[in-house]
Amino acid sequence: MKLYEVADDVVETDVLVAGAGAAGLLAGIKADDLNVDVAICSKGLFRKSGATVMSTGGMEVAVGHGDPTDNPDVHFKDTVVGGEYINDQRLVEVLTKEAVERLVDLERMGIVFERQEDGKLFQFAPGGAHARVVILGDLAGSHYMVALNREVMKRNIRMFEEVMITNLLMSGGAVSGAVGLDIKRGELIAFKAKAVVLATGGAGQIYRYTSNPVQNTGDGRAMAYRVGAELIDMEMVQFHPTGLAYPPERRGTLVTEAVRMVGAYLLNNKGERFMSRYDPQRMELSKRDVVARAICTEVREGRGTEWGGVYLDASHIPEDVIERRLGVTRRKIMFLTGLDLAKEPIHVYPTCHYFMGGVRAEPDCSTKVPGLFVAGEEMGGVHGANRLGGNSITTLIVFGWRAGISAAKYAKAANSKPLNPRDVAMERERIFGFLGRRDFIHPSKVRRELQETMWNNVGIVRTEDSINGALRVVERMKALELPKVGVPDGSRRYRMDWVEAIEFENLLTISEMVSRAALFRKESRGAHTRDDYPRKDNGNWLVHTVVKNVEGQMRIWSEPVELIKLKPPSA
Amino acid sequence: MSQEKAVVRFKVYRYDPERDEKPRYEAYEVPFYRGMKVLDALIFIHDNYDPTLAFRYSCKIWRCGSCAVMVNGDARPACRAEVEPGKEYVIEPLSNLPVVRDLVVDFGKLYKRFTALGPYFVTTKPRGEEPARVPNHKYEDFIKVAGCIECWSCLSVCPAVKVAWSEMAGPGLMVAIAQSAYNPLNEHDVLPTAFAQGLYSCTTCRKCSQVCPEEIAIPEVVFEKMRAMAVSRGIGPLPGHLVPKDLIEKTGRSVTKKDVPFLESIGTEVFKASSNAADRVGYFTGCLADYRLQPVAEATLDILRKLGVEVVIPKDQVCCGSPMIRVGALNTLENLVKRNVAAFERLGVKTIVTPCAGCSLTLKSNYPEYVKKFLGKDMPFKVYHLSEYIVDVLKRKLPELKEVKMRVTWHDPCHLGRGQGIYKQPRELLTSIPGVELVEMKKPDQCCGAGGGVRSGKRELSDLIRADKVKMILETGAKAVVTECPFCVIQLRDALDEAGYKNIEVFYLEDLIKRAMK
Ligand SMILES: Cc1cc2nc3c(=O)[nH]c(=O)nc-3n(C[C@H](O)[C@H](O)[C@H](O)COP(=O)(O)OP(=O)(O)OC[C@H]3O[C@@H](n4cnc5c(N)ncnc54)[C@H](O)[C@@H]3O)c2cc1C
Ligand code: SF4
Ligand code: SF4
Ligand code: FES
């Protein structure tokens, strides 16, 4: 069996990057800096797919222009306190220190930051903390993607657009490449690579309601899991407090925190500013997990609106302030809901936003699998049990950068390993097996059921029973539906349904990880709320949950968090 | 009561170049809900009727730019395109690009073009320890273009790209160049590339900004702004633009005289209305009605007086400056603005009226900024296009109209329609003439190719753009085209003449009204 008999195309490179959000692009750019050959793949369009392009808020960098009392140490503390002390503090140390350096590097790639008139950076304070977030109007991520994409083009780095990496290939216990589906042509590409960087972003699509874009199906985490990497804290899923609750068809769409920062109130159906009962000090600007839980409780206890949410009311704020600070948001909301933020309340409910849990990595972005590196939201451990707004972009930049350097160094030192055509053939069989299966189940059907189940059972608030209910569905789907998922055969060009079929197994794997980890952690901490264990338990649970594929079985255990710099007050 | 739920009908372009001989359109009915967008309908079709329907999307909130398609002939992100119950929508892939399948196009050609343009960031400064110190106002221009989501809607509706993409990179790509040009820290000089790749090929027709989901004022903040930068560095304008520039500097008019200019022919500057009424306006003639199309000026004066309006015509008024603003030659402007303001203020004018699409747009949209800049005050006049003044302000009917039996079609000048939102007013005047039968052409607001200095600077391109217009006019079977812009009149006349249709007349609206009023 020859490689070119089982793959339509064979591509050789030193560093293969899967995912072209800011993390992936920066990894590619830095690897290119070290003069290795780089190939970047993205499942969706370049510059457009992924979550980075959607982010509006900006990035946390403690450069101290907005607030002279701010510095990386303060940023470190905020991040670890925000993460409820289960962050990997080594990663947080790198994050907060190097963010300041990267600012200069980003500017040298054409990224623009809003200034003050004295030429210093403009920084603002989400949630009334330190003025630390650098912004560009409400463009942030979209602008980063434009600038980084141009940098990639300028360097002539090889780009594989609309190529979905479907599985990693291993030789002798190390990564040797990956298989990708060229969606436009419906053909299989075998990538031979000395190192692979996974940067496929979050996995919001396991939930019925999410702010995430359509590509965020957790492919990277699932692929890493399949080759034996460890994942940590997968139960830690951030629900952003304000997703749209109305119209129902757009439930989950993000309403930026900026609305509350400008002074909007959260009201229940009695017209009460209910946050006074949950966090009288910080009110609407309390931590994301606190606000999300509060909204959830209000609705559960019958104080919600007719659309199953609460009101987000900005009508008391002068219209010119809204126009100046939230002009774009106002128009988007108007367009999506028909409601005018400046005049009437809108309906909001939490939405799945971010995965704090992910592939376990060292500060150099390496994983337990030789040759496999991760960056961006794919990486676990940085944010612990809750992420601060603006800290994700920082993660993409700092660790995208590091992953590129580490992968390039590794690739330089590594020998090229041959691909086993048999592995490619197996993957081909799996991928093409979805086409023309008899009595097939359409992926969009089972996907929806899975998403509903995860939303209802392993969402904002969980119990042993609800999680077990989800696991029963997952097990049933693995046994009965997964083997039947398929799509009609015929032309293979640009088959979205085929892509959905391939994604489905990944969604199942991620759902199982989240559920098992959520069942395992018998306490409530940050984003993880167990109704049956409502308190935080530092005595027993100041730990990471670790998930690993051991001979086809999902194993889960805990490991203590190393508190190298900051300890919780009581510990 | 009917149990039937409201539905929306879609005709969707289906094509797999590998298997199908030619594209076909498939009809679908999708249940409607309030707030539904074209993208929601496509997802519904994919989930419920045909999972093989190919289209792109990602963010669903017009942030990513993946999902642009043609909706009833106009490009826009599908997630940004609203639908109404009971209507039918034709959904097609973006034009000007090859189709991969159904609504998915191949961007390969576009990316090649993009890399060739190279709108990159370059700095040679040594890396410092801190971000550079740059005052925020230096980013003002950058901010105006930074929001582009690269949906490429604009590229597939641009009339210049349609006929000559090889010489005109097109609006979206020029936005990318502008982003480079306006970043104060960028040392990469992109202006020569911009110049070579179509900086002067834009007719400022505003079709791109009309479809742009981010409402980027592309002709102004991209083309005109970069043209001004090019002129200040001696890269622009084109040789053809120097003629009007010299003329303006010498005579205050952008064209040469033909016959006795209108302003020289009138004895007085103040014309009492035929009946005594309180309405009093200043008439801004513009260059062409004064020097070349005198009958239009006479007709305008006549119409206004018959409508009971006192008309004031300062003889010392000059060119509004539009031809220079469009091509970026801004140094003539201060003089023109000051002279015009002084001329109309001298006669106590508060309201200015003009039948010229270009002048009215310039006075409305550019003068406020320039009056502030050169005279340090707010624009002292209200400005109306003549048709707008008659229909919306006076709200009067044209008096004593005779029958003019004629089948006509209407061409919307870009600077009147998209520029000022004036579509229905001239049509109302036109159809109030007894005997006139108005037959709309396929795209009455498609650019004729004359504007933005393209006719004067790039005649061949201008000719290519207008060809489509001639076709549309002929399809209507009309005996005449009526419009409301001197450049359009001249352009359409030439186009019809050269295509061998001397028998089809081209009217300035006021000409036709005058004929009916005699
Ligand atoms: C609406 C919204 C607003 C946000 N606002 C902010 C904010 O203001 N500040 C902040 O700090 N964070 C914010 N976040 C979070 C932040 O944007 C994301 O966490 C971050 O962008 C993730 O970046 P990434 O590079 O890891 O992955 P992404 O940007 O998600 O990119 C993923 C990439 O991987 C590709 N991909 C996926 N699967 C595959 C595969 N199998 N093969 C190949 N390629 C694949 C995709 O096509 C895409 O190119 C926001 C998130 C959302 C959704
Ligand atoms: S204004 Fe008209 S000609 Fe100019 S770029 Fe836009 S669409 Fe093209
Ligand atoms: S300028 Fe507007 S229409 Fe053109 S690509 Fe950018 S966002 Fe789209
Ligand atoms: S889906 Fe992103 S712009 Fe429409």
mmCIF file of N, CA and C in Angstrom, chain A residues 45 47-48 53-54 56 65 101 104-105 107-110 112 114-117 119-120 136 138-139 143 146 150 153-154 161-162 184 213-215 246 249-250 253 332 335 337 442 490-491 493-497 500, chain B residues 16 18-19 33-34 37 40 46 51 54-58 60-66 80 82 100-101 111 114 119-121 125-130 132-137 139 142-143 149-150 176 179 183 185:
data_model
loop_
_atom_site.group_PDB
_atom_site.id
_atom_site.type_symbol
_atom_site.label_atom_id
_atom_site.label_comp_id
_atom_site.label_asym_id
_atom_site.label_seq_id
_atom_site.Cartn_x
_atom_site.Cartn_y
_atom_site.Cartn_z
ATOM 1 N N LEU A 45 -13.208 29.519 6.500
ATOM 2 C CA LEU A 45 -12.409 30.438 5.688
ATOM 3 C C LEU A 45 -11.303 31.076 6.523
ATOM 4 N N ARG A 47 -9.185 34.003 8.053
ATOM 5 C CA ARG A 47 -9.533 35.297 8.629
ATOM 6 C C ARG A 47 -10.964 35.337 9.166
ATOM 7 N N LYS A 48 -11.825 34.450 8.680
ATOM 8 C CA LYS A 48 -13.242 34.573 8.995
ATOM 9 C C LYS A 48 -13.735 33.532 9.983
ATOM 10 N N VAL A 53 -12.401 36.253 15.393
ATOM 11 C CA VAL A 53 -12.922 37.331 14.555
ATOM 12 C C VAL A 53 -14.192 37.941 15.166
ATOM 13 N N MET A 54 -14.846 37.182 16.045
ATOM 14 C CA MET A 54 -16.102 37.668 16.625
ATOM 15 C C MET A 54 -15.898 38.481 17.901
ATOM 16 N N THR A 56 -15.114 41.240 20.511
ATOM 17 C CA THR A 56 -15.248 42.688 20.360
ATOM 18 C C THR A 56 -14.570 43.443 21.496
ATOM 19 N N HIS A 65 -0.728 51.705 31.219
ATOM 20 C CA HIS A 65 -1.009 53.023 30.645
ATOM 21 C C HIS A 65 -2.342 53.581 31.140
ATOM 22 N N GLU A 101 5.162 42.207 26.713
ATOM 23 C CA GLU A 101 6.149 42.180 25.626
ATOM 24 C C GLU A 101 5.464 42.008 24.269
ATOM 25 N N VAL A 104 4.197 45.023 22.043
ATOM 26 C CA VAL A 104 5.125 45.676 21.120
ATOM 27 C C VAL A 104 5.233 44.867 19.829
ATOM 28 N N ASP A 105 5.287 43.545 19.976
ATOM 29 C CA ASP A 105 5.422 42.704 18.775
ATOM 30 C C ASP A 105 4.178 42.776 17.899
ATOM 31 N N GLU A 107 2.150 45.256 17.623
ATOM 32 C CA GLU A 107 2.151 46.542 16.933
ATOM 33 C C GLU A 107 3.072 46.499 15.724
ATOM 34 N N ARG A 108 4.141 45.733 15.846
ATOM 35 C CA ARG A 108 5.086 45.618 14.731
ATOM 36 C C ARG A 108 4.559 44.708 13.633
ATOM 37 N N MET A 109 3.411 44.098 13.850
ATOM 38 C CA MET A 109 2.747 43.349 12.776
ATOM 39 C C MET A 109 1.545 44.122 12.258
ATOM 40 N N GLY A 110 1.428 45.359 12.660
ATOM 41 C CA GLY A 110 0.361 46.183 12.107
ATOM 42 C C GLY A 110 -0.906 46.231 12.935
ATOM 43 N N VAL A 112 -3.323 47.674 15.563
ATOM 44 C CA VAL A 112 -3.506 49.034 16.069
ATOM 45 C C VAL A 112 -4.230 48.984 17.415
ATOM 46 N N GLU A 114 -6.068 51.448 20.365
ATOM 47 C CA GLU A 114 -6.576 52.788 20.594
ATOM 48 C C GLU A 114 -5.673 53.514 21.588
ATOM 49 N N ARG A 115 -5.461 54.811 21.329
ATOM 50 C CA ARG A 115 -4.561 55.600 22.161
ATOM 51 C C ARG A 115 -5.314 56.637 22.969
ATOM 52 N N GLN A 116 -4.591 57.255 23.885
ATOM 53 C CA GLN A 116 -5.062 58.488 24.495
ATOM 54 C C GLN A 116 -4.403 59.619 23.717
ATOM 55 N N GLU A 117 -4.816 60.864 23.982
ATOM 56 C CA GLU A 117 -4.231 61.944 23.190
ATOM 57 C C GLU A 117 -2.739 62.136 23.475
ATOM 58 N N GLY A 119 -0.680 59.844 23.534
ATOM 59 C CA GLY A 119 0.047 58.813 22.809
ATOM 60 C C GLY A 119 0.142 57.487 23.539
ATOM 61 N N LYS A 120 -0.205 57.499 24.825
ATOM 62 C CA LYS A 120 -0.221 56.226 25.553
ATOM 63 C C LYS A 120 -1.450 55.422 25.125
ATOM 64 N N LEU A 136 -9.763 48.455 20.259
ATOM 65 C CA LEU A 136 -9.829 49.283 19.058
ATOM 66 C C LEU A 136 -11.321 49.387 18.738
ATOM 67 N N ASP A 138 -14.896 48.662 18.809
ATOM 68 C CA ASP A 138 -15.363 47.335 19.205
ATOM 69 C C ASP A 138 -14.923 46.311 18.165
ATOM 70 N N LEU A 139 -13.748 46.538 17.615
ATOM 71 C CA LEU A 139 -13.277 45.625 16.576
ATOM 72 C C LEU A 139 -12.437 44.487 17.125
ATOM 73 N N HIS A 143 -10.022 42.898 13.893
ATOM 74 C CA HIS A 143 -8.830 43.609 13.444
ATOM 75 C C HIS A 143 -7.570 42.756 13.619
ATOM 76 N N VAL A 146 -7.395 40.426 10.715
ATOM 77 C CA VAL A 146 -6.968 41.086 9.483
ATOM 78 C C VAL A 146 -5.451 41.234 9.494
ATOM 79 N N ARG A 150 -2.684 39.139 7.164
ATOM 80 C CA ARG A 150 -1.807 39.823 6.199
ATOM 81 C C ARG A 150 -0.358 39.442 6.445
ATOM 82 N N MET A 153 0.210 36.184 4.930
ATOM 83 C CA MET A 153 0.282 36.290 3.470
ATOM 84 C C MET A 153 1.602 36.900 3.035
ATOM 85 N N LYS A 154 2.033 37.898 3.765
ATOM 86 C CA LYS A 154 3.286 38.579 3.435
ATOM 87 C C LYS A 154 4.442 37.589 3.460
ATOM 88 N N GLU A 161 -7.021 26.374 3.072
ATOM 89 C CA GLU A 161 -8.302 26.914 3.509
ATOM 90 C C GLU A 161 -9.401 25.875 3.326
ATOM 91 N N GLU A 162 -10.321 25.854 4.266
ATOM 92 C CA GLU A 162 -11.405 24.886 4.242
ATOM 93 C C GLU A 162 -10.872 23.466 4.114
ATOM 94 N N LYS A 184 -13.670 21.804 -0.118
ATOM 95 C CA LYS A 184 -14.095 22.294 -1.439
ATOM 96 C C LYS A 184 -14.034 21.208 -2.501
ATOM 97 N N PRO A 213 -18.893 30.313 17.085
ATOM 98 C CA PRO A 213 -19.198 30.092 15.670
ATOM 99 C C PRO A 213 -19.325 28.611 15.354
ATOM 100 N N VAL A 214 -19.758 28.348 14.146
ATOM 101 C CA VAL A 214 -20.147 26.989 13.764
ATOM 102 C C VAL A 214 -18.969 26.000 13.766
ATOM 103 N N GLN A 215 -17.741 26.494 13.567
ATOM 104 C CA GLN A 215 -16.610 25.547 13.512
ATOM 105 C C GLN A 215 -16.181 25.044 14.884
ATOM 106 N N TYR A 246 -34.309 36.320 23.337
ATOM 107 C CA TYR A 246 -35.319 36.583 22.317
ATOM 108 C C TYR A 246 -34.648 37.259 21.133
ATOM 109 N N GLU A 249 -35.026 31.951 17.920
ATOM 110 C CA GLU A 249 -34.148 31.412 16.883
ATOM 111 C C GLU A 249 -32.724 31.906 17.052
ATOM 112 N N ARG A 250 -32.547 33.022 17.723
ATOM 113 C CA ARG A 250 -31.196 33.549 17.908
ATOM 114 C C ARG A 250 -30.748 33.463 19.357
ATOM 115 N N THR A 253 -26.957 34.114 21.110
ATOM 116 C CA THR A 253 -26.077 35.142 20.521
ATOM 117 C C THR A 253 -25.580 36.086 21.610
ATOM 118 N N LYS A 332 -26.892 46.206 16.092
ATOM 119 C CA LYS A 332 -26.946 44.746 15.932
ATOM 120 C C LYS A 332 -28.157 44.188 16.674
ATOM 121 N N PHE A 335 -31.300 44.962 14.867
ATOM 122 C CA PHE A 335 -31.449 44.145 13.677
ATOM 123 C C PHE A 335 -31.871 42.714 14.027
ATOM 124 N N THR A 337 -33.287 41.645 17.071
ATOM 125 C CA THR A 337 -34.442 41.470 17.962
ATOM 126 C C THR A 337 -35.590 42.414 17.642
ATOM 127 N N HIS A 442 -29.299 11.263 9.827
ATOM 128 C CA HIS A 442 -28.677 12.524 9.440
ATOM 129 C C HIS A 442 -28.011 13.196 10.643
ATOM 130 N N GLY A 490 -22.880 10.932 -3.631
ATOM 131 C CA GLY A 490 -23.118 11.869 -4.727
ATOM 132 C C GLY A 490 -21.894 12.741 -4.819
ATOM 133 N N SER A 491 -22.076 13.918 -5.339
ATOM 134 C CA SER A 491 -20.928 14.800 -5.471
ATOM 135 C C SER A 491 -20.344 15.099 -4.093
ATOM 136 N N ARG A 493 -18.184 17.596 -3.434
ATOM 137 C CA ARG A 493 -17.734 18.984 -3.282
ATOM 138 C C ARG A 493 -18.548 19.724 -2.239
ATOM 139 N N TYR A 494 -17.865 20.414 -1.405
ATOM 140 C CA TYR A 494 -18.451 21.283 -0.403
ATOM 141 C C TYR A 494 -19.690 20.675 0.247
ATOM 142 N N ARG A 495 -19.488 19.562 0.906
ATOM 143 C CA ARG A 495 -20.607 18.894 1.563
ATOM 144 C C ARG A 495 -20.604 19.220 3.052
ATOM 145 N N MET A 496 -21.384 20.222 3.419
ATOM 146 C CA MET A 496 -21.464 20.606 4.827
ATOM 147 C C MET A 496 -22.004 19.470 5.670
ATOM 148 N N ASP A 497 -22.919 18.693 5.093
ATOM 149 C CA ASP A 497 -23.509 17.606 5.875
ATOM 150 C C ASP A 497 -22.455 16.542 6.195
ATOM 151 N N GLU A 500 -20.440 17.805 9.031
ATOM 152 C CA GLU A 500 -21.217 17.632 10.270
ATOM 153 C C GLU A 500 -21.149 16.191 10.769
ATOM 154 N N ASP B 16 -23.432 22.290 -9.505
ATOM 155 C CA ASP B 16 -22.205 21.570 -9.197
ATOM 156 C C ASP B 16 -21.437 21.451 -10.513
ATOM 157 N N GLU B 18 -18.988 20.097 -11.445
ATOM 158 C CA GLU B 18 -18.439 18.798 -11.794
ATOM 159 C C GLU B 18 -19.484 17.898 -12.441
ATOM 160 N N ARG B 19 -20.741 18.092 -12.055
ATOM 161 C CA ARG B 19 -21.771 17.158 -12.513
ATOM 162 C C ARG B 19 -22.862 17.783 -13.377
ATOM 163 N N TYR B 33 -40.523 33.685 10.505
ATOM 164 C CA TYR B 33 -40.686 34.213 11.862
ATOM 165 C C TYR B 33 -40.098 35.607 11.911
ATOM 166 N N ARG B 34 -40.563 36.388 12.852
ATOM 167 C CA ARG B 34 -40.102 37.771 12.936
ATOM 168 C C ARG B 34 -38.601 37.799 13.192
ATOM 169 N N LYS B 37 -33.589 35.982 8.852
ATOM 170 C CA LYS B 37 -32.641 36.468 7.857
ATOM 171 C C LYS B 37 -32.476 35.422 6.754
ATOM 172 N N ASP B 40 -30.826 32.258 7.955
ATOM 173 C CA ASP B 40 -31.681 31.325 8.698
ATOM 174 C C ASP B 40 -32.462 30.441 7.731
ATOM 175 N N HIS B 46 -31.224 23.579 4.389
ATOM 176 C CA HIS B 46 -30.188 22.552 4.557
ATOM 177 C C HIS B 46 -30.640 21.475 5.553
ATOM 178 N N PRO B 51 -29.819 18.481 2.520
ATOM 179 C CA PRO B 51 -28.566 18.648 3.254
ATOM 180 C C PRO B 51 -27.370 18.915 2.345
ATOM 181 N N ALA B 54 -25.058 23.834 -0.637
ATOM 182 C CA ALA B 54 -23.778 24.362 -0.170
ATOM 183 C C ALA B 54 -23.816 25.872 -0.040
ATOM 184 N N PHE B 55 -23.468 26.346 1.126
ATOM 185 C CA PHE B 55 -23.309 27.786 1.369
ATOM 186 C C PHE B 55 -22.370 27.935 2.551
ATOM 187 N N ARG B 56 -21.853 29.145 2.721
ATOM 188 C CA ARG B 56 -20.888 29.338 3.805
ATOM 189 C C ARG B 56 -21.476 30.203 4.900
ATOM 190 N N TYR B 57 -21.100 29.915 6.135
ATOM 191 C CA TYR B 57 -21.380 30.841 7.228
ATOM 192 C C TYR B 57 -20.527 30.466 8.415
ATOM 193 N N SER B 58 -20.465 31.373 9.368
ATOM 194 C CA SER B 58 -19.745 31.047 10.588
ATOM 195 C C SER B 58 -20.345 31.758 11.794
ATOM 196 N N LYS B 60 -22.877 34.208 12.093
ATOM 197 C CA LYS B 60 -24.306 34.541 12.053
ATOM 198 C C LYS B 60 -24.634 35.956 12.496
ATOM 199 N N ILE B 61 -23.649 36.774 12.794
ATOM 200 C CA ILE B 61 -23.946 38.142 13.221
ATOM 201 C C ILE B 61 -23.108 39.156 12.434
ATOM 202 N N TRP B 62 -22.917 38.897 11.170
ATOM 203 C CA TRP B 62 -22.137 39.704 10.243
ATOM 204 C C TRP B 62 -20.867 40.291 10.856
ATOM 205 N N ARG B 63 -20.122 39.383 11.439
ATOM 206 C CA ARG B 63 -18.840 39.775 12.005
ATOM 207 C C ARG B 63 -17.719 39.163 11.169
ATOM 208 N N CYS B 64 -17.999 38.015 10.553
ATOM 209 C CA CYS B 64 -16.900 37.260 9.948
ATOM 210 C C CYS B 64 -16.812 37.461 8.454
ATOM 211 N N GLY B 65 -17.918 37.783 7.802
ATOM 212 C CA GLY B 65 -17.864 38.017 6.362
ATOM 213 C C GLY B 65 -17.877 36.761 5.510
ATOM 214 N N SER B 66 -18.264 35.610 6.069
ATOM 215 C CA SER B 66 -18.224 34.357 5.288
ATOM 216 C C SER B 66 -19.400 34.188 4.341
ATOM 217 N N ARG B 80 -27.121 39.182 7.198
ATOM 218 C CA ARG B 80 -27.460 40.589 7.335
ATOM 219 C C ARG B 80 -28.649 40.951 6.435
ATOM 220 N N GLU B 82 -32.436 40.851 5.527
ATOM 221 C CA GLU B 82 -33.735 40.606 6.122
ATOM 222 C C GLU B 82 -34.718 40.034 5.097
ATOM 223 N N VAL B 100 -17.849 27.119 -6.757
ATOM 224 C CA VAL B 100 -17.392 25.798 -6.334
ATOM 225 C C VAL B 100 -18.591 24.851 -6.344
ATOM 226 N N ARG B 101 -19.631 25.318 -5.690
ATOM 227 C CA ARG B 101 -20.891 24.577 -5.693
ATOM 228 C C ARG B 101 -21.970 25.486 -5.127
ATOM 229 N N TYR B 111 -7.694 36.041 -3.891
ATOM 230 C CA TYR B 111 -6.507 35.993 -3.027
ATOM 231 C C TYR B 111 -5.247 36.319 -3.823
ATOM 232 N N PHE B 114 -5.133 39.858 -4.153
ATOM 233 C CA PHE B 114 -4.833 40.426 -2.841
ATOM 234 C C PHE B 114 -3.328 40.394 -2.578
ATOM 235 N N PRO B 119 -1.125 44.655 0.595
ATOM 236 C CA PRO B 119 -1.409 45.738 1.547
ATOM 237 C C PRO B 119 -0.853 45.397 2.921
ATOM 238 N N TYR B 120 0.447 45.293 3.015
ATOM 239 C CA TYR B 120 1.064 44.769 4.229
ATOM 240 C C TYR B 120 1.610 45.878 5.115
ATOM 241 N N PHE B 121 2.010 45.433 6.300
ATOM 242 C CA PHE B 121 2.581 46.350 7.271
ATOM 243 C C PHE B 121 4.089 46.112 7.313
ATOM 244 N N LYS B 125 11.928 50.233 12.025
ATOM 245 C CA LYS B 125 12.419 50.765 13.301
ATOM 246 C C LYS B 125 12.848 49.622 14.211
ATOM 247 N N PRO B 126 13.896 49.809 14.974
ATOM 248 C CA PRO B 126 14.266 48.752 15.921
ATOM 249 C C PRO B 126 13.167 48.574 16.968
ATOM 250 N N ARG B 127 13.061 47.349 17.426
ATOM 251 C CA ARG B 127 12.018 47.042 18.393
ATOM 252 C C ARG B 127 12.281 47.769 19.698
ATOM 253 N N GLY B 128 11.302 48.532 20.154
ATOM 254 C CA GLY B 128 11.453 49.252 21.419
ATOM 255 C C GLY B 128 10.923 48.418 22.576
ATOM 256 N N GLU B 129 10.930 48.983 23.731
ATOM 257 C CA GLU B 129 10.446 48.283 24.920
ATOM 258 C C GLU B 129 8.956 48.513 25.130
ATOM 259 N N GLU B 130 8.460 49.590 24.580
ATOM 260 C CA GLU B 130 7.076 50.008 24.819
ATOM 261 C C GLU B 130 6.400 50.244 23.471
ATOM 262 N N ALA B 132 4.728 52.319 20.548
ATOM 263 C CA ALA B 132 5.054 53.680 20.117
ATOM 264 C C ALA B 132 4.065 54.680 20.702
ATOM 265 N N ARG B 133 4.524 55.890 20.898
ATOM 266 C CA ARG B 133 3.604 56.932 21.371
ATOM 267 C C ARG B 133 2.982 57.627 20.159
ATOM 268 N N VAL B 134 1.711 57.428 19.986
ATOM 269 C CA VAL B 134 1.010 58.060 18.858
ATOM 270 C C VAL B 134 -0.294 58.648 19.384
ATOM 271 N N PRO B 135 -0.511 59.950 19.209
ATOM 272 C CA PRO B 135 -1.780 60.506 19.684
ATOM 273 C C PRO B 135 -2.962 59.873 18.956
ATOM 274 N N ASN B 136 -4.052 59.700 19.668
ATOM 275 C CA ASN B 136 -5.168 58.937 19.129
ATOM 276 C C ASN B 136 -5.741 59.520 17.838
ATOM 277 N N HIS B 137 -5.724 60.846 17.679
ATOM 278 C CA HIS B 137 -6.385 61.417 16.493
ATOM 279 C C HIS B 137 -5.683 61.008 15.206
ATOM 280 N N TYR B 139 -5.267 58.212 14.273
ATOM 281 C CA TYR B 139 -5.911 56.992 13.797
ATOM 282 C C TYR B 139 -7.314 57.239 13.237
ATOM 283 N N PHE B 142 -7.857 55.742 9.883
ATOM 284 C CA PHE B 142 -7.746 54.288 9.972
ATOM 285 C C PHE B 142 -9.035 53.667 10.489
ATOM 286 N N ILE B 143 -9.573 54.277 11.555
ATOM 287 C CA ILE B 143 -10.794 53.746 12.175
ATOM 288 C C ILE B 143 -11.945 53.667 11.164
ATOM 289 N N ILE B 149 -15.295 43.741 7.049
ATOM 290 C CA ILE B 149 -15.308 42.326 7.419
ATOM 291 C C ILE B 149 -14.931 41.435 6.232
ATOM 292 N N GLU B 150 -14.478 42.068 5.152
ATOM 293 C CA GLU B 150 -14.012 41.326 3.975
ATOM 294 C C GLU B 150 -15.051 40.320 3.479
ATOM 295 N N ALA B 176 -8.574 47.475 1.882
ATOM 296 C CA ALA B 176 -7.388 46.857 2.484
ATOM 297 C C ALA B 176 -6.158 47.744 2.284
ATOM 298 N N GLN B 179 -6.329 50.631 4.595
ATOM 299 C CA GLN B 179 -5.948 50.285 5.975
ATOM 300 C C GLN B 179 -4.434 50.388 6.140
ATOM 301 N N ASN B 183 -2.474 53.604 8.468
ATOM 302 C CA ASN B 183 -1.856 53.234 9.739
ATOM 303 C C ASN B 183 -0.598 54.086 9.924
ATOM 304 N N LEU B 185 1.876 54.045 11.682
ATOM 305 C CA LEU B 185 3.171 53.409 11.954
ATOM 306 C C LEU B 185 3.674 52.598 10.761
#
